GROMACS .gro file of N, CA and C in nm:
model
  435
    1UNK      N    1   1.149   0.151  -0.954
    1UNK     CA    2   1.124   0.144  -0.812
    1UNK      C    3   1.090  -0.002  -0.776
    2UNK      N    4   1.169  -0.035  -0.642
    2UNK     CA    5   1.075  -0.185  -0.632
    2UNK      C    6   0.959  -0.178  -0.559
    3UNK      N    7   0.844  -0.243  -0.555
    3UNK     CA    8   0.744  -0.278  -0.512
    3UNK      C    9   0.675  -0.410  -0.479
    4UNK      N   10   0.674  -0.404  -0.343
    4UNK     CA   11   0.565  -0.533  -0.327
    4UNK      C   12   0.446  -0.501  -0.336
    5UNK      N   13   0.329  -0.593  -0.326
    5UNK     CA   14   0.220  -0.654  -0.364
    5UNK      C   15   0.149  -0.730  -0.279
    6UNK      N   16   0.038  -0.704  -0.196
    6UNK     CA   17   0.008  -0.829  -0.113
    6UNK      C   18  -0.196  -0.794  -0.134
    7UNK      N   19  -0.214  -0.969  -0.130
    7UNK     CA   20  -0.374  -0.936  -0.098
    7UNK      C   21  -0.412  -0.979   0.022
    8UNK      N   22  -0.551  -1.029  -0.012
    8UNK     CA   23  -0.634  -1.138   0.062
    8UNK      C   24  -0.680  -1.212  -0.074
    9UNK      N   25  -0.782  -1.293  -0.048
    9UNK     CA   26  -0.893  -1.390  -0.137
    9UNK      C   27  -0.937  -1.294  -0.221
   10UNK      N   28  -0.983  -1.174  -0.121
   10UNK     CA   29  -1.136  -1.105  -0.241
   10UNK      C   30  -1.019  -1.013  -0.342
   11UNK      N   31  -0.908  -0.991  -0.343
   11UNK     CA   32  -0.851  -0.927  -0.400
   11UNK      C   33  -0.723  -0.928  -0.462
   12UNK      N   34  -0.760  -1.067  -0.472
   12UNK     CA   35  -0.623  -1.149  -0.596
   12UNK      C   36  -0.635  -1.116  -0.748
   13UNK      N   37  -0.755  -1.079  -0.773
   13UNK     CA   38  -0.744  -1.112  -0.888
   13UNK      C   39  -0.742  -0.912  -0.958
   14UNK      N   40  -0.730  -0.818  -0.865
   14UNK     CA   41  -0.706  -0.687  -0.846
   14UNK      C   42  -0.599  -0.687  -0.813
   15UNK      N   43  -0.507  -0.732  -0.764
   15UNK     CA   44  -0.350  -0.748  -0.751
   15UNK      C   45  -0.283  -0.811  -0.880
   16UNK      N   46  -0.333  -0.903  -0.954
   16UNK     CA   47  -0.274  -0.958  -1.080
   16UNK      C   48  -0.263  -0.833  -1.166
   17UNK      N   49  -0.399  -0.796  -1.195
   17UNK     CA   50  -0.372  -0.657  -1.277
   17UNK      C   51  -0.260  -0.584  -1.246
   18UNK      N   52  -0.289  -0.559  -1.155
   18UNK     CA   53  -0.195  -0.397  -1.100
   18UNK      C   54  -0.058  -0.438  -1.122
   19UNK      N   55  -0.003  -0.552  -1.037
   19UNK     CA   56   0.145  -0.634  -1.041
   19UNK      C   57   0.146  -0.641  -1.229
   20UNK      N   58   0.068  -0.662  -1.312
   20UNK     CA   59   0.139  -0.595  -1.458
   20UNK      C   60   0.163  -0.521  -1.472
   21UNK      N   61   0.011  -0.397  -1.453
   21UNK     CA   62   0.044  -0.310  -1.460
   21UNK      C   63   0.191  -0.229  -1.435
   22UNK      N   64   0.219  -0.226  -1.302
   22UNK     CA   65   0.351  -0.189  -1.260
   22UNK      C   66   0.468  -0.244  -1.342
   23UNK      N   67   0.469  -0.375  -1.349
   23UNK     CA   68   0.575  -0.414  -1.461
   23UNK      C   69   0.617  -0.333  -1.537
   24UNK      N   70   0.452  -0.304  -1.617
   24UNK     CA   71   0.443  -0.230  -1.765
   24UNK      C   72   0.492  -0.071  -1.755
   25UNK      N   73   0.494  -0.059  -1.631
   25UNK     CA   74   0.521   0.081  -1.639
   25UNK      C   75   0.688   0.055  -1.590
   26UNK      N   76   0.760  -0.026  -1.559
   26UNK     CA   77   0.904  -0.039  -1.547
   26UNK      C   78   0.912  -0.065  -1.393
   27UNK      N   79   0.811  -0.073  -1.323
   27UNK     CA   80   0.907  -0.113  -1.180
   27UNK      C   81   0.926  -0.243  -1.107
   28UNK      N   82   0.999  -0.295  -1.049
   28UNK     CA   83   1.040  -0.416  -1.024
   28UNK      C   84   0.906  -0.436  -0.921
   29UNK      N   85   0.875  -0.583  -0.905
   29UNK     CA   86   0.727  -0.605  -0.829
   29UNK      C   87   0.798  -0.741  -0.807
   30UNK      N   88   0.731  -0.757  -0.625
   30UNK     CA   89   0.763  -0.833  -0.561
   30UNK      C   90   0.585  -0.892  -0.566
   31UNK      N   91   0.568  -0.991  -0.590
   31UNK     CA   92   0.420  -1.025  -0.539
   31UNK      C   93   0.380  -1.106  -0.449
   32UNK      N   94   0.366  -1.088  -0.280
   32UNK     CA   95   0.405  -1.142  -0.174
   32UNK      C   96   0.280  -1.287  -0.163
   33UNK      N   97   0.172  -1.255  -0.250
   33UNK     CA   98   0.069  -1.363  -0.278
   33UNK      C   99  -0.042  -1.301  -0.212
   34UNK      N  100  -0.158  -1.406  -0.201
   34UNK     CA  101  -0.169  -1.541  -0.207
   34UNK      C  102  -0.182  -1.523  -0.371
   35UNK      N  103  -0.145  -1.674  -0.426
   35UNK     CA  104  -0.167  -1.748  -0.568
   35UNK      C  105  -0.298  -1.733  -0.601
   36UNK      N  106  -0.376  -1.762  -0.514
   36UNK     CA  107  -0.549  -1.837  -0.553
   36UNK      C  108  -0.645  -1.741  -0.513
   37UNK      N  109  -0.777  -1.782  -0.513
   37UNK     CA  110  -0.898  -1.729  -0.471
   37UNK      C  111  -0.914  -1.763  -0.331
   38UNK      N  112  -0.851  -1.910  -0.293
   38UNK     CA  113  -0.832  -1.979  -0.184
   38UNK      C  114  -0.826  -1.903  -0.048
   39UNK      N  115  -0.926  -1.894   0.006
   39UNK     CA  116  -0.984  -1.814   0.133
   39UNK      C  117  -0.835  -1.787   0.265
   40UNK      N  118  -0.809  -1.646   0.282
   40UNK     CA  119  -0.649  -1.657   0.301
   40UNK      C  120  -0.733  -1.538   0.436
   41UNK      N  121  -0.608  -1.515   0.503
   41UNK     CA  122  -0.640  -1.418   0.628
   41UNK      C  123  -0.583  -1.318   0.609
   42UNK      N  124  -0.649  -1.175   0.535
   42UNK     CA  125  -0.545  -1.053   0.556
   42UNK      C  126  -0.445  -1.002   0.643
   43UNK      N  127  -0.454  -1.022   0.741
   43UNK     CA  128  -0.315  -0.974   0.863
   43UNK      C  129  -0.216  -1.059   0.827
   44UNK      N  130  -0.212  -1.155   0.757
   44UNK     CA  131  -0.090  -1.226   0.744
   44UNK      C  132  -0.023  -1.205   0.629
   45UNK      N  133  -0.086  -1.141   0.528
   45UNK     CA  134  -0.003  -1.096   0.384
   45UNK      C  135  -0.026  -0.928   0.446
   46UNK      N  136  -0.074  -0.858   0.523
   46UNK     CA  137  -0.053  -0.713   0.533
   46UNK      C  138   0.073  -0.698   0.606
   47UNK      N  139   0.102  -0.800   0.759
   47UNK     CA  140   0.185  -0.804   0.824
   47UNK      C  141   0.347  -0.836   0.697
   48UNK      N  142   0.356  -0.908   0.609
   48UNK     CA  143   0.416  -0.980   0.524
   48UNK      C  144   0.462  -0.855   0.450
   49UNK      N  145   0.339  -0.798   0.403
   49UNK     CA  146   0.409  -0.698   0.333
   49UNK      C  147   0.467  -0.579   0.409
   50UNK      N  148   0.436  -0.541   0.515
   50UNK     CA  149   0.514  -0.423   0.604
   50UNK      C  150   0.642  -0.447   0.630
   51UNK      N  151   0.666  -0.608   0.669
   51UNK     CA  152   0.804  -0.592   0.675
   51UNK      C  153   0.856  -0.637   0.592
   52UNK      N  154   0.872  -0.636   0.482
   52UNK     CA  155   0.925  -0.605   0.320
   52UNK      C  156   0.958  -0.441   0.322
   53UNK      N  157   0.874  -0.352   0.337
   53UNK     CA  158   0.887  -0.259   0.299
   53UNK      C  159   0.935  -0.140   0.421
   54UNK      N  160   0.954  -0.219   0.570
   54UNK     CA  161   0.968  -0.200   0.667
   54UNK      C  162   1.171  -0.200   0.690
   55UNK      N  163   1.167  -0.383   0.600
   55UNK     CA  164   1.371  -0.405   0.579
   55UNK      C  165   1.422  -0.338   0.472
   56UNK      N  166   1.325  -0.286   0.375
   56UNK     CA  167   1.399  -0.164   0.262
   56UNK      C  168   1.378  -0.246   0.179
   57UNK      N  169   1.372  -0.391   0.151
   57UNK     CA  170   1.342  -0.473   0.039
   57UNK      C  171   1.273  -0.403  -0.079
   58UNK      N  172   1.130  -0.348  -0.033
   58UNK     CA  173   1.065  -0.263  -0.107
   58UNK      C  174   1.056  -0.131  -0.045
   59UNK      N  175   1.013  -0.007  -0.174
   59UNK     CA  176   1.046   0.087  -0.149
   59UNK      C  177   0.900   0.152  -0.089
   60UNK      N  178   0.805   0.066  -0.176
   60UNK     CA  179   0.700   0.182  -0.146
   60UNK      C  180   0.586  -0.066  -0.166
   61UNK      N  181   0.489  -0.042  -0.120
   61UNK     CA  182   0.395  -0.104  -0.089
   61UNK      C  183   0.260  -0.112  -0.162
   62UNK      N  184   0.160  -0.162  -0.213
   62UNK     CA  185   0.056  -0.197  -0.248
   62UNK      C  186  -0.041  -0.295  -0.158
   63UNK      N  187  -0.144  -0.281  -0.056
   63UNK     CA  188  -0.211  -0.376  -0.012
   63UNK      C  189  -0.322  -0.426  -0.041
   64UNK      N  190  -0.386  -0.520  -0.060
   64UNK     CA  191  -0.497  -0.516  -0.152
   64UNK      C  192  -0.620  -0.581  -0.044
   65UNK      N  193  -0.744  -0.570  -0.018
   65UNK     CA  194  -0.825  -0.692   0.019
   65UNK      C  195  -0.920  -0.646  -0.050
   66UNK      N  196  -1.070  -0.721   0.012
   66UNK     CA  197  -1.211  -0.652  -0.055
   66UNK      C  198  -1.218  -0.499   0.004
   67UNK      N  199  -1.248  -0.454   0.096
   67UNK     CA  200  -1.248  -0.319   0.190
   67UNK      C  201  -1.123  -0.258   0.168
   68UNK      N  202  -1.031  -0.309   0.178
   68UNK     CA  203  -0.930  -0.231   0.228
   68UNK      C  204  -0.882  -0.224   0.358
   69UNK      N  205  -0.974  -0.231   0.414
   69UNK     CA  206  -0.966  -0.159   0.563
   69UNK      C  207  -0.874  -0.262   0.638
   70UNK      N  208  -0.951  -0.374   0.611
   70UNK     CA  209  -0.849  -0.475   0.757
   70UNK      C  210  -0.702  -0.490   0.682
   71UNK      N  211  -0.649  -0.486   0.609
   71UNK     CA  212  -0.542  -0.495   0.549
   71UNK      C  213  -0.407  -0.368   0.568
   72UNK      N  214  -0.509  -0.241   0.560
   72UNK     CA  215  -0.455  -0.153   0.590
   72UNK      C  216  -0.415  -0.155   0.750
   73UNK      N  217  -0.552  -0.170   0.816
   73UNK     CA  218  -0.498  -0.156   1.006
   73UNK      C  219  -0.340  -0.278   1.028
   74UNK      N  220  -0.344  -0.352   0.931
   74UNK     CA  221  -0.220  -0.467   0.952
   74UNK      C  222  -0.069  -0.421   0.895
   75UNK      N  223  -0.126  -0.360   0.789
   75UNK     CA  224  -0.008  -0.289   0.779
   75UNK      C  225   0.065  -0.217   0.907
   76UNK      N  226  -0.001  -0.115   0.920
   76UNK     CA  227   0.000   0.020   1.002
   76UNK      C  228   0.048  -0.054   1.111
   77UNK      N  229   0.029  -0.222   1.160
   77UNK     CA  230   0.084  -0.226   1.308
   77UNK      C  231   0.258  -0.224   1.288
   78UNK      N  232   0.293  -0.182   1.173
   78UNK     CA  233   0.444  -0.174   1.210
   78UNK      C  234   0.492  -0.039   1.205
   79UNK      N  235   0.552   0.037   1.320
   79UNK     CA  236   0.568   0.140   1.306
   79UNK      C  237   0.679   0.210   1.189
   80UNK      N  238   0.693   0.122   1.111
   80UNK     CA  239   0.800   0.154   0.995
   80UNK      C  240   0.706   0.190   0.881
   81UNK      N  241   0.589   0.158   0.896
   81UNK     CA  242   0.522   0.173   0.773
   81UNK      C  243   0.395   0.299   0.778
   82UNK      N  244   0.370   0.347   0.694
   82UNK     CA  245   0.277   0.458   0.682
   82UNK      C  246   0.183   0.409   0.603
   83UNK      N  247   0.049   0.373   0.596
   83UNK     CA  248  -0.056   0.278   0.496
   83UNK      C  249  -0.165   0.370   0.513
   84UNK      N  250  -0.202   0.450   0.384
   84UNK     CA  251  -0.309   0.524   0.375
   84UNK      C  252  -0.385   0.453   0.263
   85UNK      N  253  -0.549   0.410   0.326
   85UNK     CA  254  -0.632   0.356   0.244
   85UNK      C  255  -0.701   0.451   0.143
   86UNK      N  256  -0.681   0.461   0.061
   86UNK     CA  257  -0.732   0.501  -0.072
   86UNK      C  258  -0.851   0.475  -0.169
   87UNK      N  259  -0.914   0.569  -0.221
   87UNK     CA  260  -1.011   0.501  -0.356
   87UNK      C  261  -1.006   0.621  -0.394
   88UNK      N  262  -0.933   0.684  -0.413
   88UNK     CA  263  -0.925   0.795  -0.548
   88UNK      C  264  -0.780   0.868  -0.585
   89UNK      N  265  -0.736   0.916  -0.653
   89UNK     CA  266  -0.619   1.012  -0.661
   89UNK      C  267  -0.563   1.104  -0.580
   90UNK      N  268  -0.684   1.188  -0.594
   90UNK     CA  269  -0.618   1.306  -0.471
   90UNK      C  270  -0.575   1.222  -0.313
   91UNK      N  271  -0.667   1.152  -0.275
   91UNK     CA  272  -0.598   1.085  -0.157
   91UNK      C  273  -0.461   1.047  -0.147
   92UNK      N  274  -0.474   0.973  -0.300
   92UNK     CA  275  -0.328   0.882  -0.310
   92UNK      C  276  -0.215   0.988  -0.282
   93UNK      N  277  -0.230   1.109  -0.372
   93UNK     CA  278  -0.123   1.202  -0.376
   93UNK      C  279  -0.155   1.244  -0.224
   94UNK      N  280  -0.256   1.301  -0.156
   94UNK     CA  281  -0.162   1.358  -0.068
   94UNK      C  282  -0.165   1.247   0.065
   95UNK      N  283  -0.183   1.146   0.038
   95UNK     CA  284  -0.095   1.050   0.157
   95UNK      C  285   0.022   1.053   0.136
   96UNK      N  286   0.118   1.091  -0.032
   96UNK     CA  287   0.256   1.126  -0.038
   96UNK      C  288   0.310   1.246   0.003
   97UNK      N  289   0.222   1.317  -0.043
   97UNK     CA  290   0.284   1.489  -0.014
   97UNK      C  291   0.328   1.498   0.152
   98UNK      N  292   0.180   1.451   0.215
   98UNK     CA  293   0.194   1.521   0.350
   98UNK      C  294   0.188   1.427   0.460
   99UNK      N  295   0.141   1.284   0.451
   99UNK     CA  296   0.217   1.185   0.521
   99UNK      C  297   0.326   1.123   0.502
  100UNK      N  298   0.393   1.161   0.369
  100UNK     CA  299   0.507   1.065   0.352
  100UNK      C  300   0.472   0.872   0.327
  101UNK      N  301   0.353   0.830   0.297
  101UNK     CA  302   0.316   0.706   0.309
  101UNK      C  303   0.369   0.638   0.191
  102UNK      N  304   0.410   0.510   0.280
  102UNK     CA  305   0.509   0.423   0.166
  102UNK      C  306   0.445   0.284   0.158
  103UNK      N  307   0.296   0.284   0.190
  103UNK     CA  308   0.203   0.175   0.158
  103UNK      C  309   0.102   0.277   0.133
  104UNK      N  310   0.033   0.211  -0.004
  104UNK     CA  311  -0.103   0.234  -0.027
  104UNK      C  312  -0.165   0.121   0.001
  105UNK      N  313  -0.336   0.146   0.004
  105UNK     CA  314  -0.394   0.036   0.046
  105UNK      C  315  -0.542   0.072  -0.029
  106UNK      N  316  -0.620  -0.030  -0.126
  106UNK     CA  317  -0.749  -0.025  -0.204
  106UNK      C  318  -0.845  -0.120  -0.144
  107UNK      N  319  -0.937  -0.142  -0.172
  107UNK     CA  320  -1.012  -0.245  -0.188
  107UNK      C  321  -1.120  -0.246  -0.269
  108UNK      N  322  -1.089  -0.381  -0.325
  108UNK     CA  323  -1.099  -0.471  -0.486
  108UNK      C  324  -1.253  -0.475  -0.461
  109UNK      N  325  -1.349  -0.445  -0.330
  109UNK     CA  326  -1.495  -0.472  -0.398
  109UNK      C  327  -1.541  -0.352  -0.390
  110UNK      N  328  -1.462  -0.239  -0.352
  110UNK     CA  329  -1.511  -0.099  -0.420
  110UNK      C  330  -1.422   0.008  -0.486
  111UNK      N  331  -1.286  -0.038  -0.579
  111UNK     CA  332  -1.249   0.029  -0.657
  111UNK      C  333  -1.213  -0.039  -0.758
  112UNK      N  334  -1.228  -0.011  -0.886
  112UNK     CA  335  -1.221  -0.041  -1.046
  112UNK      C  336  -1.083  -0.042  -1.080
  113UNK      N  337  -1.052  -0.112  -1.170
  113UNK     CA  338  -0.924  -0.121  -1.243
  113UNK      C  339  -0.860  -0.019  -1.240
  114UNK      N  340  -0.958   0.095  -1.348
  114UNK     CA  341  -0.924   0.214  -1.359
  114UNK      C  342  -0.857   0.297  -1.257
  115UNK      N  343  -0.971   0.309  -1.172
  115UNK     CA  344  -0.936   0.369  -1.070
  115UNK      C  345  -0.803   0.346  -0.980
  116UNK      N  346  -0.796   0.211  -0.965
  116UNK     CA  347  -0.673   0.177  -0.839
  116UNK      C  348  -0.529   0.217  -0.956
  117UNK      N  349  -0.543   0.231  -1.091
  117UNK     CA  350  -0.448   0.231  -1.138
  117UNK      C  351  -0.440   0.391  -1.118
  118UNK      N  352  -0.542   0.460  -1.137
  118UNK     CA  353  -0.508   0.604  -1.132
  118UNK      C  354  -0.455   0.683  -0.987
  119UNK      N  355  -0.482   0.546  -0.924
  119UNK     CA  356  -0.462   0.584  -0.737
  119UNK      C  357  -0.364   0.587  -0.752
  120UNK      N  358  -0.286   0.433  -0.801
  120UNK     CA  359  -0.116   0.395  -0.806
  120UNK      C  360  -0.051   0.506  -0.878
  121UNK      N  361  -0.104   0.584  -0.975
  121UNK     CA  362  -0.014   0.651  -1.080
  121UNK      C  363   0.009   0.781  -0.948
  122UNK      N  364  -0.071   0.834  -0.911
  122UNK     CA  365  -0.109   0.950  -0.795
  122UNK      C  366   0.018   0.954  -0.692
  123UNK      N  367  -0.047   0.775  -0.672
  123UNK     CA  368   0.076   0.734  -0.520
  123UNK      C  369   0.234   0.744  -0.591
  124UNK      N  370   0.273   0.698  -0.693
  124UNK     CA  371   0.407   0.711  -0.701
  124UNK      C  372   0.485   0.819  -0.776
  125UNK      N  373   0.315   0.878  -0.843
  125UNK     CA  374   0.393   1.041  -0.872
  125UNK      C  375   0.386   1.162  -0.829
  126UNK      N  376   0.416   1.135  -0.676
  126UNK     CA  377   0.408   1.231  -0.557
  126UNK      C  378   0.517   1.184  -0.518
  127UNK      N  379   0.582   1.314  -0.445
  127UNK     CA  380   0.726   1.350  -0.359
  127UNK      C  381   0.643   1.401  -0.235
  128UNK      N  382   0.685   1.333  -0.090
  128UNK     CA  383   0.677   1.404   0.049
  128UNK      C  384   0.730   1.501   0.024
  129UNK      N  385   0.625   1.624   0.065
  129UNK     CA  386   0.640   1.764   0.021
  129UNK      C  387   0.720   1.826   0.139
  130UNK      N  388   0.776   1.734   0.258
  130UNK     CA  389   0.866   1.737   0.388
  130UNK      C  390   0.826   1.890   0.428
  131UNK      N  391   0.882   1.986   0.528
  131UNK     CA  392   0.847   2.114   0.576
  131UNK      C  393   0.788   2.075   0.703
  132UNK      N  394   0.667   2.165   0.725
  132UNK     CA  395   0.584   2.195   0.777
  132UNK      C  396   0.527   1.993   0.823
  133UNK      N  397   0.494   1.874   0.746
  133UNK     CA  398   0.503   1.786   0.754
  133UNK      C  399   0.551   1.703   0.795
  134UNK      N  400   0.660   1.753   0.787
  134UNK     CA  401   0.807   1.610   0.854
  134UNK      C  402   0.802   1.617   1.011
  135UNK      N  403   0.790   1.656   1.070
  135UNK     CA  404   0.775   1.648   1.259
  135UNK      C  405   0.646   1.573   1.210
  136UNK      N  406   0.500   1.598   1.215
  136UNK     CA  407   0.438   1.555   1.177
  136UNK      C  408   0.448   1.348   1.173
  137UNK      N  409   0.480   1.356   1.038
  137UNK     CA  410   0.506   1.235   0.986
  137UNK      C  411   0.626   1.119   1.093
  138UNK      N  412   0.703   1.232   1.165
  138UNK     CA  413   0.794   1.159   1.247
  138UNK      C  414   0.718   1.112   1.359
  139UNK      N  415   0.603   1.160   1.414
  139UNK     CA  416   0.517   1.158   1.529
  139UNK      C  417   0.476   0.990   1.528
  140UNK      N  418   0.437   1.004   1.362
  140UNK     CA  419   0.338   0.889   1.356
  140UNK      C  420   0.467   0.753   1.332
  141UNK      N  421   0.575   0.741   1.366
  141UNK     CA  422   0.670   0.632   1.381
  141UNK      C  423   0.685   0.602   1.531
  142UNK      N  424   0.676   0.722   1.609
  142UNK     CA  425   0.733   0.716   1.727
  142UNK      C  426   0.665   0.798   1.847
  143UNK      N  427   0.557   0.729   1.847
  143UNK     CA  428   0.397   0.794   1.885
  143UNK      C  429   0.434   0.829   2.070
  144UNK      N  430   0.382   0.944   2.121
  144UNK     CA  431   0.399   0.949   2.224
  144UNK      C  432   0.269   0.960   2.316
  145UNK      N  433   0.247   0.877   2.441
  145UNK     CA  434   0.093   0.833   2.458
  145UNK      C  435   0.142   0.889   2.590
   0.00000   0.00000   0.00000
């Protein structure tokens, strides 16, 4: 599968892991950056990575910061993308089952190696369980206010 990769500062060095990790497990990894520790602005690697995974480049997404949170809301501003923030398994899986989400999203100052790897294993070994879901999931592309 291909996959991008994006952080902030607090969560470069939780993206290095994982971007092996994934290697190690066989899937192609895009790693959209930043390089450094070097104090960076999440909306600009969340935005970065949505539309990667927004033009089909990548299939499915990884976002990383300290929280999570602001990284994730940056994702989410593209309506192509589905970004459910995560810190455990069952989440991971059913942001696949029943949102269909093709970004996950952690954050590096409250989830463990372990853990984000067991999130990732969750997130990509789940199938949108479509049905009852899919209107649903279509809502949230093409929101009606």
């Amino acid at each position: 599968m291909r996959i991008a990769i994006a952080s902030d500062h607090a969560a470069v060095e939780l993206k290095a892991v994982l971007r092996e990790y994934l290697i190690g497990l066989g899937h192609e990894v895009a790693d959209l950056g930043p390089e450094t520790a070097d104090r960076v602005d999440y909306p600009d690697y969340g935005y970065k990575l949505a539309a990667v995974v927004a033009e089909g480049v990548a299939e499915r997404g990884v976002a990383l910061c300290g929280s999570g949170i602001g990284i994730s809301i940056a994702v989410n501003r593209n309506p192509a993308c589905r970004c459910a923030l995560v810190g455990e398994p069952l989440s991971a899986a059913l942001a696949r089952e029943h949102n269909d989400a093709n970004v996950i999203a952690m954050g590096a100052r409250l989830t463990g190696e372990d853990m984000a790897k067991a999130c990732l294993d969750a997130f990509l070994g789940t199938d949108f369980g479509g049905g009852r879901h899919g209107p649903r999931v279509s809502k949230l592309s093409n929101p009606q206010f």
